[in-house]
CSV table of C-alpha atoms in Angstrom, one decimal:
chain,number,residue,atom,x,y,z
A,1,UNK,CA,40.1,-20.2,-14.2
A,2,UNK,CA,37.2,-18.0,-15.4
A,3,UNK,CA,36.5,-15.1,-13.8
A,4,UNK,CA,32.8,-13.6,-12.3
A,5,UNK,CA,30.9,-12.1,-14.8
A,6,UNK,CA,29.7,-8.3,-14.4
A,7,UNK,CA,30.8,-6.4,-11.0
A,8,UNK,CA,28.0,-5.5,-8.6
A,9,UNK,CA,30.2,-5.2,-6.1
A,10,UNK,CA,33.0,-2.6,-6.8
A,11,UNK,CA,36.6,-3.5,-6.7
A,12,UNK,CA,38.8,-1.1,-4.0
A,13,UNK,CA,41.2,1.0,-5.7
A,14,UNK,CA,44.8,-0.2,-5.1
A,15,UNK,CA,46.3,-3.8,-4.2
A,16,UNK,CA,46.6,-2.2,-0.2
A,17,UNK,CA,42.7,-1.6,-0.1
A,18,UNK,CA,42.0,-5.3,-1.9
A,19,UNK,CA,44.8,-7.1,0.5
A,20,UNK,CA,42.7,-4.9,3.7
A,21,UNK,CA,39.1,-6.3,2.4
A,22,UNK,CA,41.1,-10.0,2.0
A,23,UNK,CA,41.9,-9.7,5.8
A,24,UNK,CA,38.6,-8.8,6.6
A,25,UNK,CA,36.9,-11.6,5.2
A,26,UNK,CA,39.5,-13.8,6.4
A,27,UNK,CA,39.0,-12.9,9.8
A,28,UNK,CA,35.1,-13.0,9.7
A,29,UNK,CA,35.2,-16.4,8.4
A,30,UNK,CA,38.1,-17.6,11.4
A,31,UNK,CA,36.1,-16.3,14.0
A,32,UNK,CA,33.0,-18.4,12.7
A,33,UNK,CA,35.5,-21.3,11.6
A,34,UNK,CA,37.4,-21.4,15.1
A,35,UNK,CA,33.5,-21.5,16.9
A,36,UNK,CA,32.3,-24.7,14.9
A,37,UNK,CA,35.3,-26.7,16.2
A,38,UNK,CA,36.8,-24.7,19.4
A,39,UNK,CA,33.9,-27.1,21.5
A,40,UNK,CA,34.8,-29.9,20.8
A,41,UNK,CA,37.6,-30.5,23.6
A,42,UNK,CA,35.3,-28.2,25.6
A,43,UNK,CA,32.6,-30.8,26.2
A,44,UNK,CA,33.4,-32.9,29.5
A,45,UNK,CA,33.4,-29.8,30.9
A,46,UNK,CA,30.6,-28.6,29.6
A,47,UNK,CA,28.4,-31.4,30.4
A,48,UNK,CA,30.1,-31.4,33.9
A,49,UNK,CA,29.1,-27.7,35.1
A,50,UNK,CA,25.4,-27.0,33.4
A,51,UNK,CA,24.4,-31.3,33.6
A,52,UNK,CA,24.1,-32.2,30.2
A,53,UNK,CA,22.9,-36.1,29.3
A,54,UNK,CA,24.6,-37.8,26.4
A,55,UNK,CA,22.3,-37.0,24.0
A,56,UNK,CA,21.4,-33.7,25.5
A,57,UNK,CA,24.9,-32.7,25.0
A,58,UNK,CA,25.3,-33.1,21.1
A,59,UNK,CA,22.6,-30.6,20.5
A,60,UNK,CA,25.6,-27.7,21.6
A,61,UNK,CA,27.1,-28.7,18.4
A,62,UNK,CA,24.1,-29.8,16.8
A,63,UNK,CA,21.8,-26.6,17.2
A,64,UNK,CA,25.0,-24.7,15.4
A,65,UNK,CA,25.3,-26.9,12.9
A,66,UNK,CA,21.7,-27.3,11.9
A,67,UNK,CA,20.7,-23.4,11.9
A,68,UNK,CA,24.3,-22.7,10.1
A,69,UNK,CA,23.6,-25.5,7.2
A,70,UNK,CA,19.9,-24.8,7.0
A,71,UNK,CA,20.2,-21.1,6.1
A,72,UNK,CA,23.4,-20.9,4.1
A,73,UNK,CA,21.7,-21.0,0.6
A,74,UNK,CA,19.4,-17.9,2.1
A,75,UNK,CA,21.8,-16.0,3.1
A,76,UNK,CA,23.7,-16.3,-0.1
A,77,UNK,CA,20.9,-15.6,-1.8
A,78,UNK,CA,19.9,-12.6,0.2
A,79,UNK,CA,23.3,-11.4,0.2
A,80,UNK,CA,22.9,-10.7,-4.0
A,81,UNK,CA,19.6,-9.2,-3.6
A,82,UNK,CA,20.7,-6.7,-0.6
A,83,UNK,CA,24.1,-6.5,-0.8
A,84,UNK,CA,26.8,-8.6,0.1
A,85,UNK,CA,28.4,-6.0,2.4
A,86,UNK,CA,25.3,-5.5,4.6
A,87,UNK,CA,24.6,-9.6,4.9
A,88,UNK,CA,28.5,-10.1,5.9
A,89,UNK,CA,28.4,-6.9,8.6
A,90,UNK,CA,24.9,-8.0,9.8
A,91,UNK,CA,26.2,-11.9,10.1
A,92,UNK,CA,29.3,-10.5,12.3
A,93,UNK,CA,27.0,-8.6,14.9
A,94,UNK,CA,24.3,-11.5,15.3
A,95,UNK,CA,27.7,-14.0,15.5
A,96,UNK,CA,29.6,-11.8,18.4
A,97,UNK,CA,26.2,-11.3,20.7
A,98,UNK,CA,25.5,-14.8,20.3
A,99,UNK,CA,29.1,-15.6,21.5
A,100,UNK,CA,28.7,-13.2,24.4
A,101,UNK,CA,24.9,-15.2,25.5
A,102,UNK,CA,27.1,-18.4,25.2
A,103,UNK,CA,29.4,-17.5,27.4
A,104,UNK,CA,27.1,-16.4,29.9
A,105,UNK,CA,24.9,-19.1,29.6
A,106,UNK,CA,24.0,-20.5,33.3
A,107,UNK,CA,21.3,-23.2,31.7
A,108,UNK,CA,20.8,-25.9,29.7
A,109,UNK,CA,18.6,-24.5,27.0
A,110,UNK,CA,19.9,-20.8,27.5
A,111,UNK,CA,23.5,-22.2,25.7
A,112,UNK,CA,21.3,-24.6,23.0
A,113,UNK,CA,19.3,-21.4,22.0
A,114,UNK,CA,22.1,-19.1,21.6
A,115,UNK,CA,24.6,-21.5,19.7
A,116,UNK,CA,21.1,-21.6,17.5
A,117,UNK,CA,21.4,-18.3,17.0
A,118,UNK,CA,25.5,-18.5,16.5
A,119,UNK,CA,25.0,-20.5,13.4
A,120,UNK,CA,22.4,-17.8,12.1
A,121,UNK,CA,25.1,-15.6,12.5
A,122,UNK,CA,27.7,-17.8,10.6
A,123,UNK,CA,25.4,-18.1,7.6
A,124,UNK,CA,25.0,-15.3,7.0
A,125,UNK,CA,28.5,-13.7,7.5
A,126,UNK,CA,29.8,-17.2,5.7
A,127,UNK,CA,27.6,-17.4,3.2
A,128,UNK,CA,28.6,-14.8,0.9
A,129,UNK,CA,32.6,-14.4,1.7
A,130,UNK,CA,33.2,-16.7,-1.6
A,131,UNK,CA,31.2,-14.4,-3.8
A,132,UNK,CA,33.1,-11.2,-2.5
A,133,UNK,CA,36.6,-12.6,-2.6
A,134,UNK,CA,36.4,-13.7,-6.7
A,135,UNK,CA,34.7,-10.3,-7.2
A,136,UNK,CA,37.9,-8.5,-5.5
A,137,UNK,CA,40.5,-10.6,-7.2
A,138,UNK,CA,38.8,-11.4,-10.9
A,139,UNK,CA,42.6,-11.9,-12.4
A,140,UNK,CA,43.3,-15.9,-12.4
A,141,UNK,CA,46.5,-15.6,-11.0
A,142,UNK,CA,45.9,-13.2,-7.8
A,143,UNK,CA,42.7,-14.8,-7.8
A,144,UNK,CA,44.4,-18.2,-7.0
A,145,UNK,CA,46.6,-16.6,-4.3
A,146,UNK,CA,43.7,-15.0,-2.5
A,147,UNK,CA,41.6,-18.5,-2.6
A,148,UNK,CA,45.2,-19.9,-1.2
A,149,UNK,CA,44.6,-17.1,1.4
A,150,UNK,CA,41.3,-17.6,2.5
A,151,UNK,CA,41.6,-21.4,2.5
A,152,UNK,CA,44.6,-21.4,4.8
A,153,UNK,CA,42.3,-19.6,7.5
A,154,UNK,CA,39.9,-21.6,6.7
A,155,UNK,CA,41.5,-24.7,7.2
A,156,UNK,CA,44.1,-23.9,10.1
A,157,UNK,CA,41.1,-22.1,11.6
A,158,UNK,CA,40.0,-25.9,12.4
A,159,UNK,CA,42.7,-27.4,14.0
A,160,UNK,CA,43.6,-24.2,15.7
A,161,UNK,CA,40.0,-23.9,17.2
A,162,UNK,CA,40.9,-27.9,18.7
A,163,UNK,CA,44.1,-25.9,20.6
A,164,UNK,CA,42.5,-22.9,21.8
A,165,UNK,CA,39.2,-25.2,22.7
A,166,UNK,CA,41.4,-27.3,25.2
A,167,UNK,CA,43.8,-24.2,26.5
A,168,UNK,CA,41.0,-21.9,27.6
A,169,UNK,CA,38.8,-24.5,28.9
A,170,UNK,CA,42.0,-26.2,31.4
A,171,UNK,CA,42.9,-22.4,31.8
A,172,UNK,CA,40.2,-20.0,32.8
A,173,UNK,CA,37.0,-22.0,32.0
A,174,UNK,CA,34.7,-23.2,29.1
A,175,UNK,CA,33.0,-20.0,29.2
A,176,UNK,CA,36.0,-18.2,27.9
A,177,UNK,CA,35.8,-20.2,24.6
A,178,UNK,CA,32.7,-18.0,23.8
A,179,UNK,CA,33.4,-14.7,25.0
A,180,UNK,CA,36.6,-14.5,23.5
A,181,UNK,CA,34.8,-13.4,20.7
A,182,UNK,CA,33.7,-10.1,22.1
A,183,UNK,CA,36.9,-8.1,20.8
A,184,UNK,CA,37.4,-10.2,18.2
A,185,UNK,CA,33.7,-9.7,16.4
A,186,UNK,CA,34.0,-5.9,17.5
A,187,UNK,CA,36.9,-5.2,16.1
A,188,UNK,CA,36.0,-7.3,12.5
A,189,UNK,CA,32.9,-5.6,12.8
A,190,UNK,CA,34.5,-2.1,13.0
A,191,UNK,CA,36.8,-2.5,10.1
A,192,UNK,CA,34.3,-4.4,7.9
A,193,UNK,CA,32.0,-1.3,7.8
A,194,UNK,CA,36.0,0.9,7.2
A,195,UNK,CA,37.2,-1.0,4.6
A,196,UNK,CA,35.3,-3.3,2.7
A,197,UNK,CA,33.6,-1.6,-0.4
A,198,UNK,CA,29.9,-0.3,-0.4
A,199,UNK,CA,27.4,-2.1,-3.0
A,200,UNK,CA,23.8,-2.3,-3.3
A,201,UNK,CA,22.9,-5.6,-4.3
A,202,UNK,CA,19.8,-6.0,-7.2
A,203,UNK,CA,17.1,-5.4,-4.9
A,204,UNK,CA,14.5,-7.3,-2.7
A,205,UNK,CA,11.9,-6.9,-5.7
A,206,UNK,CA,14.5,-8.7,-8.1
A,207,UNK,CA,14.7,-12.9,-6.7
A,208,UNK,CA,13.3,-12.9,-3.6
A,209,UNK,CA,11.3,-16.6,-3.8
A,210,UNK,CA,10.0,-16.5,0.1
A,211,UNK,CA,8.0,-19.7,-1.1
A,212,UNK,CA,11.3,-21.4,-2.2
A,213,UNK,CA,13.6,-20.3,0.7
A,214,UNK,CA,10.7,-21.5,3.2
A,215,UNK,CA,11.0,-25.0,1.3
A,216,UNK,CA,14.8,-25.2,1.2
A,217,UNK,CA,15.9,-23.8,4.6
A,218,UNK,CA,13.6,-26.3,6.1
A,219,UNK,CA,14.4,-29.4,3.7
A,220,UNK,CA,18.4,-28.2,4.3
A,221,UNK,CA,17.7,-27.8,8.4
A,222,UNK,CA,15.7,-31.1,8.7
A,223,UNK,CA,18.7,-32.8,6.7
A,224,UNK,CA,21.2,-31.9,8.4
A,225,UNK,CA,18.9,-32.8,11.9
A,226,UNK,CA,18.8,-36.2,10.4
A,227,UNK,CA,22.3,-36.4,9.7
A,228,UNK,CA,23.7,-35.5,13.1
A,229,UNK,CA,21.2,-37.0,15.0
A,230,UNK,CA,20.6,-40.1,13.6
A,231,UNK,CA,22.7,-42.6,16.6
A,232,UNK,CA,19.9,-41.2,19.3
A,233,UNK,CA,17.1,-42.5,16.9
A,234,UNK,CA,15.8,-45.6,15.4
A,235,UNK,CA,16.4,-46.3,12.4
A,236,UNK,CA,12.2,-46.0,11.1
A,237,UNK,CA,12.1,-42.7,12.6
A,238,UNK,CA,15.4,-41.7,10.5
A,239,UNK,CA,13.9,-42.8,7.6
A,240,UNK,CA,10.4,-41.2,7.8
A,241,UNK,CA,12.2,-37.8,9.1
A,242,UNK,CA,14.7,-38.3,5.5
A,243,UNK,CA,11.8,-38.8,3.5
A,244,UNK,CA,10.3,-35.9,4.6
A,245,UNK,CA,13.4,-33.6,3.9
A,246,UNK,CA,13.2,-35.6,0.3
A,247,UNK,CA,9.9,-34.2,-0.1
A,248,UNK,CA,10.9,-30.7,0.9
A,249,UNK,CA,14.1,-30.7,-1.5
A,250,UNK,CA,11.3,-32.0,-4.1
A,251,UNK,CA,8.8,-29.4,-4.0
A,252,UNK,CA,11.6,-26.7,-3.8
A,253,UNK,CA,12.9,-28.4,-7.0
A,254,UNK,CA,9.5,-28.2,-8.4
A,255,UNK,CA,9.0,-24.4,-6.9
A,256,UNK,CA,12.3,-23.3,-8.8
A,257,UNK,CA,11.6,-24.8,-12.3
A,258,UNK,CA,8.5,-22.6,-12.0
A,259,UNK,CA,8.8,-19.5,-10.2
A,260,UNK,CA,9.5,-16.3,-12.3
A,261,UNK,CA,12.1,-15.4,-10.1
A,262,UNK,CA,13.5,-18.5,-8.0
A,263,UNK,CA,15.4,-18.2,-5.5
A,264,UNK,CA,18.4,-21.1,-7.0
A,265,UNK,CA,18.5,-20.9,-10.4
A,266,UNK,CA,18.8,-24.8,-11.3
A,267,UNK,CA,21.1,-23.6,-14.8
A,268,UNK,CA,23.2,-23.7,-11.9
A,269,UNK,CA,23.6,-27.8,-11.6
A,270,UNK,CA,24.0,-27.7,-15.1
A,271,UNK,CA,27.9,-26.9,-14.5
A,272,UNK,CA,29.6,-30.5,-14.4
A,273,UNK,CA,32.5,-28.6,-12.9
A,274,UNK,CA,30.1,-26.7,-9.8
A,275,UNK,CA,28.3,-30.0,-9.0
A,276,UNK,CA,30.9,-32.2,-9.1
A,277,UNK,CA,33.0,-29.9,-7.0
A,278,UNK,CA,30.5,-29.6,-4.3
A,279,UNK,CA,30.3,-33.7,-4.8
A,280,UNK,CA,33.8,-34.0,-4.2
A,281,UNK,CA,33.8,-31.3,-0.8
A,282,UNK,CA,31.6,-33.4,0.5
A,283,UNK,CA,33.3,-36.9,0.8
A,284,UNK,CA,36.7,-34.4,1.6
A,285,UNK,CA,34.9,-32.7,4.5
A,286,UNK,CA,33.4,-35.8,5.8
A,287,UNK,CA,36.7,-37.4,6.1
A,288,UNK,CA,39.0,-34.4,7.3
A,289,UNK,CA,35.8,-33.3,10.1
A,290,UNK,CA,35.7,-37.2,11.0
A,291,UNK,CA,39.6,-36.8,11.7
A,292,UNK,CA,39.4,-33.7,13.7
A,293,UNK,CA,36.5,-35.4,16.1
A,294,UNK,CA,38.0,-39.2,16.4
A,295,UNK,CA,41.2,-38.1,16.5
A,296,UNK,CA,40.8,-36.0,19.6
A,297,UNK,CA,38.7,-38.9,21.1
A,298,UNK,CA,41.8,-41.2,20.1
A,299,UNK,CA,44.4,-38.9,21.7
A,300,UNK,CA,42.0,-38.3,24.7
A,301,UNK,CA,40.7,-41.7,25.6
A,302,UNK,CA,43.2,-43.8,24.3
A,303,UNK,CA,46.6,-42.5,24.7
A,304,UNK,CA,45.4,-40.5,27.9
A,305,UNK,CA,46.3,-37.1,26.8
A,306,UNK,CA,44.2,-34.1,29.0
A,307,UNK,CA,42.4,-31.1,27.3
A,308,UNK,CA,45.5,-29.1,26.6
A,309,UNK,CA,47.8,-31.8,25.4
A,310,UNK,CA,45.6,-32.4,23.0
A,311,UNK,CA,44.4,-29.6,21.3
A,312,UNK,CA,48.8,-29.0,21.4
A,313,UNK,CA,49.0,-32.4,19.8
A,314,UNK,CA,47.0,-31.0,16.8
A,315,UNK,CA,49.0,-27.8,16.7
A,316,UNK,CA,51.3,-28.7,13.7
A,317,UNK,CA,48.4,-29.6,11.3
A,318,UNK,CA,47.5,-25.5,11.0
A,319,UNK,CA,50.8,-24.3,10.7
A,320,UNK,CA,51.6,-26.9,8.0
A,321,UNK,CA,48.3,-26.3,6.1
A,322,UNK,CA,49.0,-22.3,6.6
A,323,UNK,CA,52.8,-22.9,5.4
A,324,UNK,CA,52.1,-24.6,2.3
A,325,UNK,CA,48.5,-22.9,1.5
A,326,UNK,CA,50.3,-19.6,1.9
A,327,UNK,CA,53.6,-20.2,0.1
A,328,UNK,CA,52.9,-22.5,-2.4
A,329,UNK,CA,49.5,-23.5,-3.4
A,330,UNK,CA,48.6,-20.7,-5.7
A,331,UNK,CA,52.2,-21.2,-7.3
A,332,UNK,CA,51.7,-24.9,-7.6
A,333,UNK,CA,48.0,-24.5,-8.6
A,334,UNK,CA,49.0,-22.0,-11.4
A,335,UNK,CA,52.3,-24.6,-12.5
A,336,UNK,CA,50.2,-27.7,-12.7
A,337,UNK,CA,46.5,-26.8,-12.8
A,338,UNK,CA,44.0,-26.9,-10.2
A,339,UNK,CA,42.8,-30.8,-11.2
A,340,UNK,CA,46.4,-32.0,-10.8
A,341,UNK,CA,47.0,-30.3,-7.4
A,342,UNK,CA,43.1,-31.1,-6.0
A,343,UNK,CA,44.2,-35.5,-7.1
A,344,UNK,CA,47.5,-35.5,-5.8
A,345,UNK,CA,45.7,-33.6,-2.2
A,346,UNK,CA,42.9,-36.4,-2.2
A,347,UNK,CA,45.6,-39.4,-2.3
A,348,UNK,CA,47.9,-38.0,0.5
A,349,UNK,CA,44.3,-37.3,2.5
A,350,UNK,CA,43.6,-41.1,2.0
A,351,UNK,CA,47.0,-42.4,2.5
A,352,UNK,CA,46.7,-40.6,5.8
A,353,UNK,CA,43.4,-41.7,7.0
A,354,UNK,CA,45.4,-45.4,6.0
A,355,UNK,CA,47.9,-45.3,8.2
A,356,UNK,CA,45.6,-44.1,11.3
A,357,UNK,CA,43.9,-46.5,10.4
A,358,UNK,CA,46.6,-49.1,12.5
A,359,UNK,CA,47.0,-46.9,15.3
A,360,UNK,CA,46.9,-49.2,18.1
A,361,UNK,CA,45.7,-49.3,21.5
A,362,UNK,CA,49.7,-48.8,23.2
A,363,UNK,CA,50.3,-46.6,20.2
A,364,UNK,CA,52.6,-43.3,20.3
A,365,UNK,CA,51.2,-39.7,19.4
A,366,UNK,CA,55.0,-39.6,17.5
A,367,UNK,CA,55.2,-42.8,15.3
A,368,UNK,CA,51.2,-43.7,15.4
A,369,UNK,CA,49.7,-40.1,14.7
A,370,UNK,CA,51.8,-37.4,13.7
A,371,UNK,CA,53.2,-38.7,10.6
A,372,UNK,CA,49.6,-39.2,9.5
A,373,UNK,CA,48.4,-36.0,10.5
A,374,UNK,CA,50.9,-34.3,8.7
A,375,UNK,CA,50.5,-36.3,5.5
A,376,UNK,CA,46.6,-35.6,5.7
A,377,UNK,CA,47.5,-31.6,6.0
A,378,UNK,CA,50.1,-31.7,3.0
A,379,UNK,CA,46.9,-32.9,1.2
A,380,UNK,CA,44.6,-30.7,2.6
A,381,UNK,CA,46.6,-28.3,1.9
A,382,UNK,CA,47.0,-29.3,-1.7
A,383,UNK,CA,43.2,-29.7,-2.1
A,384,UNK,CA,41.0,-27.3,-0.1
A,385,UNK,CA,42.1,-23.9,-2.7
A,386,UNK,CA,42.0,-26.1,-5.7
A,387,UNK,CA,38.7,-27.1,-5.0
A,388,UNK,CA,37.6,-23.8,-4.2
A,389,UNK,CA,39.0,-22.7,-7.4
A,390,UNK,CA,37.0,-25.1,-9.6
A,391,UNK,CA,34.0,-24.9,-7.7
A,392,UNK,CA,33.5,-20.8,-8.1
A,393,UNK,CA,35.1,-20.2,-12.1
A,394,UNK,CA,32.6,-19.7,-14.1
A,395,UNK,CA,29.9,-18.3,-12.0
A,396,UNK,CA,28.1,-15.5,-12.4
A,397,UNK,CA,28.4,-12.6,-10.8
A,398,UNK,CA,25.0,-12.1,-10.2
A,399,UNK,CA,24.9,-15.8,-8.6
A,400,UNK,CA,28.4,-15.1,-6.4
A,401,UNK,CA,26.5,-15.2,-3.0
A,402,UNK,CA,24.5,-18.3,-4.5
A,403,UNK,CA,27.2,-20.2,-5.5
A,404,UNK,CA,29.3,-19.4,-2.5
A,405,UNK,CA,26.4,-20.5,0.1
A,406,UNK,CA,25.9,-23.5,-2.1
A,407,UNK,CA,30.0,-24.2,-1.6
A,408,UNK,CA,29.6,-23.4,2.4
A,409,UNK,CA,26.4,-25.7,2.6
A,410,UNK,CA,28.2,-28.9,1.2
A,411,UNK,CA,30.8,-28.5,3.7
A,412,UNK,CA,28.2,-28.4,6.6
A,413,UNK,CA,27.0,-30.9,5.2
A,414,UNK,CA,29.7,-32.9,4.7
A,415,UNK,CA,31.3,-32.6,7.9
A,416,UNK,CA,27.6,-33.8,9.8
A,417,UNK,CA,27.8,-36.8,7.6
A,418,UNK,CA,31.3,-37.5,8.3
A,419,UNK,CA,30.7,-37.1,12.3
A,420,UNK,CA,27.6,-38.8,12.5
A,421,UNK,CA,28.8,-42.1,10.4
A,422,UNK,CA,32.0,-42.1,12.1
A,423,UNK,CA,31.5,-41.7,15.5
A,424,UNK,CA,28.1,-44.2,15.0
A,425,UNK,CA,30.4,-46.9,13.9
A,426,UNK,CA,32.9,-46.2,16.5
A,427,UNK,CA,30.5,-46.2,19.2
A,428,UNK,CA,29.0,-49.9,17.6
A,429,UNK,CA,32.7,-51.6,17.0
A,430,UNK,CA,33.7,-50.4,21.0
A,431,UNK,CA,30.3,-52.1,22.0
A,432,UNK,CA,30.4,-55.3,20.3
A,433,UNK,CA,34.0,-55.5,21.4
A,434,UNK,CA,32.8,-54.5,25.4
A,435,UNK,CA,30.4,-57.5,24.8
A,436,UNK,CA,32.1,-60.2,23.6
A,437,UNK,CA,34.8,-59.5,26.4
A,438,UNK,CA,37.5,-57.1,25.3
A,439,UNK,CA,38.8,-54.5,27.7
A,440,UNK,CA,38.0,-51.0,27.8
A,441,UNK,CA,40.7,-49.7,26.0
A,442,UNK,CA,41.4,-51.8,23.5
A,443,UNK,CA,37.0,-51.9,22.6
A,444,UNK,CA,37.9,-48.6,22.3
A,445,UNK,CA,40.9,-48.8,20.4
A,446,UNK,CA,39.0,-50.8,17.8
A,447,UNK,CA,36.8,-49.0,17.0
A,448,UNK,CA,38.5,-45.5,16.2
A,449,UNK,CA,40.3,-48.1,13.8
A,450,UNK,CA,37.3,-48.9,12.2
A,451,UNK,CA,36.1,-45.1,11.9
A,452,UNK,CA,39.4,-44.5,10.1
A,453,UNK,CA,39.7,-47.1,7.9
A,454,UNK,CA,36.1,-46.1,6.5
A,455,UNK,CA,37.4,-42.1,6.6
A,456,UNK,CA,40.0,-43.4,4.2
A,457,UNK,CA,37.5,-45.5,1.9
A,458,UNK,CA,35.8,-41.7,1.8
A,459,UNK,CA,38.6,-40.5,1.0
A,460,UNK,CA,39.4,-42.6,-2.1
A,461,UNK,CA,36.0,-42.2,-3.1
A,462,UNK,CA,36.5,-38.3,-3.2
A,463,UNK,CA,40.0,-38.9,-5.1
A,464,UNK,CA,37.7,-41.7,-8.1
A,465,UNK,CA,35.0,-39.0,-8.2
A,466,UNK,CA,37.3,-36.1,-8.4
A,467,UNK,CA,39.0,-37.9,-11.4
A,468,UNK,CA,36.0,-38.8,-13.1
A,469,UNK,CA,33.4,-36.1,-13.3
A,470,UNK,CA,36.5,-33.0,-13.4
A,471,UNK,CA,38.8,-34.4,-15.5
A,472,UNK,CA,37.5,-33.7,-19.3
A,473,UNK,CA,36.4,-30.2,-18.5
A,474,UNK,CA,40.3,-29.5,-16.8
A,475,UNK,CA,41.6,-30.9,-20.3
A,476,UNK,CA,39.5,-29.0,-22.1
A,477,UNK,CA,40.9,-25.9,-20.2
A,478,UNK,CA,44.8,-26.7,-20.6
A,479,UNK,CA,44.3,-27.1,-24.0
A,480,UNK,CA,42.6,-23.7,-24.4
A,481,UNK,CA,45.8,-22.2,-22.1
């Protein structure tokens, strides 16, 4: 793996200082990832308390995703210009304040607005983390270990959010899924100010393409809006919005090709490795995010689990992911190479999703759910660090924040796409089955089986794409070693 060229971020002296910096970056990332998932199990309680309609309730999630996904590229670029530490700490502050506003919300509008503000803070924090991390750990072996730790925290945080959401909602109320961020955010912000190395950035005068920023932010926000709201609109409206998003993206590309100081250097996409890794990530995250959401619904609506039981049922996933990523991932990638590890992980994810595609209405957690979840957890633990390393390798130092923002953007797009497509397919199949006279429970299970099978196809497509697009580059890297 090629380290970032140049050193715009001073590297703290000593392993202890760098480990402390890594811990702070992981803590900030964990908080934003937890809150992206923690609301899933709490949604029925929020709906009952604040009186949301079905379509209105979706905006508790959508408001966060649209702001988060739309601002990642801009936040990443601004981090390169004003300093990544400044962007990271400012994001922590915004996210913490927004979390408190969510926790004290007494109406629908206030909660949705505060969730959007959370998305702004989450984008500011997440966009620059990978750029800071690969600069802190420039040596390939230690960089692989650091990425494994970072990936473990992120991956485990997603599943852990489901457990915490169920536990807090059932024991003390849904408000605390947000209020718990106040002490965590305050400690993380204090530690970030004290531990992270200061940096100047290149200055707002270099590369601050504000028209380009407006175009790409609008395009990304509209794209996420099109994806997450597709089920609530007719096909014509969705098509028109998609065309508008495409027009904004086209305008952005033309602007970047001609601007003297572009926001996004188009040469980044000349790297087959970077472009391919981001494309693979969209498909992989669509699969895993869809599994987490549909899996929780299967446990609750088919197997009859309560909120706390659903969260507890997901606990083995973060345990497996954390243990494997921290204990084996870096060594495995170092021995076999990220390409082979990535393909193996994607294959395990596809097999696990295919097994879930057989889950019956009268299913058993131990037989029909747990083995598949563990298989996918092992696969994700292998695939995510390898994919992250491939995406960030070879990126120039001045583009580190932007590349980090791009990688996080494709995660949001993949998650939003997977959620929209899989939930729509499940609901449509269930409705068709009910129309034909099938009882509610088997009809619901049939819808979820279709979603799981579709996710298995998507995971297989990610495997094929990775094998085709990343193979040549990896072979050259092996030959150079």
